[in-house]
């Protein structure tokens, strides 16, 4: 029986994506010590915006924990290997806060403006995660008290700006979610020579630019959270 070239290419691409997901998951857990777990993902043959969970109106399709829950997040390489061996296409979900990175997410247009403004001001930023609809800037862990003081100094905080601290989560590259492909807009870089864990800025260093960009972007005041 003659093998169909197109089918072989598709199989090779799927195998490549699965290998990339496992490799990325192991890097996050074993090298960077970021607690992760598999996300629910999207159903086979699902349409854009669909989620593998039973909620038809899911606001973060495919990009959230379901089974196991968020508390199962781990840095154990053996557990990560087992998860992605059994669920090779599952999104990589980072449990934010505590000793792991926190994050601030905002609409994609606002995210691009904020990153450009921070670059222009000479303010160093850390890893930036991008999806077609939202960007997330990873920052050093912050406490609720620190966040509260930071937001209190702002005249107004757009509802489209989201803070992912302890008890929160974000999807990491190269996950595929209901919103599309998750990628690095700015890839992680080592904190110092010989240190594998990526460098992260303090949330206060980037907050003003994120608030301003969110407020001025189209739909920046929207309360809807589109992922």
Coordinates of C-alpha atoms in Angstrom, one line a residue:
X1 CA 0.0 0.0 0.0
X2 CA 1.4 3.4 -1.1
X3 CA 1.9 5.9 1.7
X4 CA 0.2 9.3 1.1
X5 CA 2.8 12.1 1.4
X6 CA 0.3 14.6 2.9
X7 CA -0.7 12.2 5.6
X8 CA 2.9 11.5 6.4
X9 CA 3.6 15.2 6.7
X10 CA 0.6 15.8 9.0
X11 CA 1.7 12.9 11.2
X12 CA 5.2 14.3 11.4
X13 CA 3.9 17.7 12.4
X14 CA 1.7 16.3 15.1
X15 CA 4.6 14.3 16.5
X16 CA 6.8 17.4 16.4
X17 CA 4.2 19.4 18.4
X18 CA 3.8 16.7 21.0
X19 CA 7.6 16.4 21.4
X20 CA 7.8 20.2 21.7
X21 CA 5.1 20.3 24.4
X22 CA 6.8 17.6 26.5
X23 CA 10.2 19.2 26.1
X24 CA 8.8 22.7 27.1
X25 CA 6.9 21.2 30.1
X26 CA 10.1 19.5 31.4
X27 CA 12.1 22.7 31.0
X28 CA 9.6 24.7 32.9
X29 CA 9.3 22.1 35.8
X30 CA 12.8 20.6 36.1
X31 CA 15.0 23.5 35.0
X32 CA 13.1 26.6 35.9
X33 CA 11.2 25.1 38.9
X34 CA 7.9 26.5 37.7
X35 CA 4.9 24.5 39.0
X36 CA 2.8 23.3 36.0
X37 CA 0.0 20.9 35.1
X38 CA -1.8 19.9 32.0
X39 CA -4.7 22.1 30.9
X40 CA -8.1 20.8 29.7
X41 CA -7.3 21.5 26.0
X42 CA -9.7 21.6 23.1
X43 CA -11.8 18.7 21.8
X44 CA -10.6 16.8 18.8
X45 CA -11.8 18.6 15.7
X46 CA -13.1 21.5 17.8
X47 CA -13.9 24.9 16.4
X48 CA -12.1 28.1 17.5
X49 CA -13.3 29.1 20.9
X50 CA -14.3 25.6 22.0
X51 CA -13.1 24.0 25.2
X52 CA -12.7 20.4 26.3
X53 CA -14.5 21.1 29.6
X54 CA -18.3 20.6 30.0
X55 CA -19.1 24.3 30.2
X56 CA -20.3 25.7 26.8
X57 CA -19.7 29.3 27.8
X58 CA -16.1 28.7 29.1
X59 CA -14.3 32.1 29.1
X60 CA -10.8 30.6 28.9
X61 CA -11.3 27.7 26.4
X62 CA -8.8 25.0 26.6
X63 CA -6.4 27.2 28.7
X64 CA -7.4 26.2 32.2
X65 CA -7.0 23.3 34.6
X66 CA -9.8 20.8 34.9
X67 CA -8.6 17.3 35.8
X68 CA -6.3 17.5 37.7
X69 CA -7.1 20.7 39.5
X70 CA -4.7 23.7 40.0
X71 CA -3.5 22.4 43.3
X72 CA -1.8 19.4 41.5
X73 CA 0.7 21.7 39.8
X74 CA 4.2 20.4 40.4
X75 CA 7.9 20.7 39.4
X76 CA 8.4 16.9 39.6
X77 CA 9.9 15.8 36.3
X78 CA 8.5 12.3 36.6
X79 CA 5.0 13.5 37.1
X80 CA 5.3 15.9 34.2
X81 CA 6.7 13.1 32.0
X82 CA 3.7 10.9 32.9
X83 CA 1.1 13.6 32.3
X84 CA 2.4 14.6 28.8
X85 CA 3.0 11.0 27.8
X86 CA -0.6 10.2 28.5
X87 CA -1.9 13.6 27.3
X88 CA 0.6 14.7 24.7
X89 CA -1.4 17.6 23.3
X90 CA -2.5 19.1 26.6
X91 CA -1.7 22.8 27.1
X92 CA 1.0 23.7 29.7
X93 CA -0.6 25.6 32.6
X94 CA 1.6 27.6 35.0
X95 CA 0.2 27.9 38.5
X96 CA 1.2 31.5 39.3
X97 CA 2.2 33.2 42.5
X98 CA 3.8 32.0 45.7
X99 CA 7.4 31.2 44.6
X100 CA 6.4 30.9 40.9
X101 CA 6.1 33.8 38.5
X102 CA 3.1 36.0 38.7
X103 CA 1.6 37.6 35.6
X104 CA -0.3 40.6 34.3
X105 CA -2.4 40.0 31.2
X106 CA -4.1 42.5 28.9
X107 CA -5.7 42.7 25.4
X108 CA -3.2 42.0 22.6
X109 CA -3.3 45.5 21.2
X110 CA -2.7 47.0 24.6
X111 CA 0.1 44.5 25.3
X112 CA 2.0 45.4 22.2
X113 CA 1.7 49.1 23.0
X114 CA 2.8 48.5 26.6
X115 CA 5.9 46.5 25.6
X116 CA 6.8 49.2 23.1
X117 CA 6.4 51.9 25.7
X118 CA 8.5 50.0 28.2
X119 CA 11.3 49.4 25.6
X120 CA 11.2 53.1 24.8
X121 CA 11.6 54.0 28.4
X122 CA 14.5 51.6 28.8
X123 CA 12.6 49.5 31.4
X124 CA 13.7 45.8 31.3
X125 CA 10.9 43.3 30.9
X126 CA 10.9 39.6 31.4
X127 CA 9.1 36.9 29.4
X128 CA 6.0 37.9 27.4
X129 CA 3.4 35.4 26.4
X130 CA 1.2 36.1 23.4
X131 CA -2.0 34.6 22.1
X132 CA -4.1 36.1 19.2
X133 CA -6.3 37.9 21.8
X134 CA -4.2 38.6 24.9
X135 CA -0.6 39.1 26.0
X136 CA 0.7 38.2 29.5
X137 CA 3.9 39.7 31.1
X138 CA 5.5 37.4 33.6
X139 CA 6.7 39.2 36.7
X140 CA 8.2 38.3 40.1
X141 CA 5.8 36.9 42.6
X142 CA 3.8 39.6 44.5
X143 CA 1.6 39.6 47.5
X144 CA -2.0 40.8 47.7
X145 CA -0.8 43.6 49.9
X146 CA 1.8 44.7 47.4
X147 CA -0.7 44.5 44.6
X148 CA -3.3 46.4 46.6
X149 CA -0.9 49.3 47.3
X150 CA 0.2 49.4 43.7
X151 CA -3.4 49.6 42.4
X152 CA -4.4 52.2 45.0
X153 CA -1.9 54.6 43.5
X154 CA -3.6 54.4 40.1
X155 CA -6.4 56.8 39.2
X156 CA -8.2 54.1 37.4
X157 CA -7.5 50.4 36.5
X158 CA -9.2 49.1 33.4
X159 CA -11.2 46.0 33.9
X160 CA -9.6 44.4 30.9
X161 CA -6.3 44.3 32.9
X162 CA -5.9 41.0 34.8
X163 CA -3.5 40.1 37.6
X164 CA -2.5 36.5 38.0
X165 CA -1.0 36.0 41.4
X166 CA -1.3 33.2 43.9
X167 CA -4.2 30.9 43.0
X168 CA -4.1 32.0 39.4
X169 CA -2.7 30.5 36.2
X170 CA -1.7 31.2 32.6
X171 CA -1.0 29.0 29.6
X172 CA 2.6 28.7 28.5
X173 CA 4.0 28.2 25.0
X174 CA 3.8 26.2 22.8
X175 CA 0.3 25.3 23.9
X176 CA -2.7 25.3 21.6
X177 CA -5.8 26.6 23.2
X178 CA -9.3 27.7 22.1
X179 CA -7.9 31.2 21.5
X180 CA -5.2 29.8 19.2
X181 CA -1.5 29.2 19.5
X182 CA 0.4 30.4 22.6
X183 CA 3.9 31.7 21.8
X184 CA 6.7 33.7 23.3
X185 CA 6.7 37.3 22.2
X186 CA 9.7 37.7 24.4
X187 CA 11.4 34.5 25.3
X188 CA 12.7 33.9 28.9
X189 CA 16.3 34.7 29.5
X190 CA 18.5 33.5 32.4
X191 CA 18.6 35.7 35.5
X192 CA 22.4 35.5 35.6
X193 CA 25.3 33.5 34.2
X194 CA 25.0 29.9 35.4
X195 CA 21.4 30.5 36.6
X196 CA 18.8 28.6 34.6
X197 CA 15.7 30.2 36.1
X198 CA 14.5 33.1 33.9
X199 CA 14.8 36.7 35.1
X200 CA 11.6 38.4 36.2
X201 CA 10.9 42.2 36.8
X202 CA 9.0 43.5 39.8
X203 CA 5.3 44.2 39.0
X204 CA 5.7 47.8 40.1
X205 CA 8.3 48.4 37.4
X206 CA 5.8 47.7 34.6
X207 CA 2.4 48.5 36.1
X208 CA 2.1 52.1 35.0
X209 CA 2.7 51.3 31.3
X210 CA 0.3 48.4 31.4
X211 CA -2.5 50.4 33.0
X212 CA -2.0 53.3 30.5
X213 CA -1.9 51.0 27.5
X214 CA -5.0 49.1 28.6
X215 CA -6.9 52.3 29.2
X216 CA -6.1 53.7 25.7
X217 CA -6.5 50.6 23.7
X218 CA -9.8 49.9 21.8
X219 CA -12.1 48.1 24.1
X220 CA -9.7 48.7 27.0
X221 CA -12.4 49.3 29.5
X222 CA -14.4 46.2 28.6
X223 CA -15.1 43.8 31.4
X224 CA -15.1 40.8 29.1
X225 CA -12.1 38.5 29.3
X226 CA -11.3 37.2 25.9
X227 CA -8.6 34.6 25.6

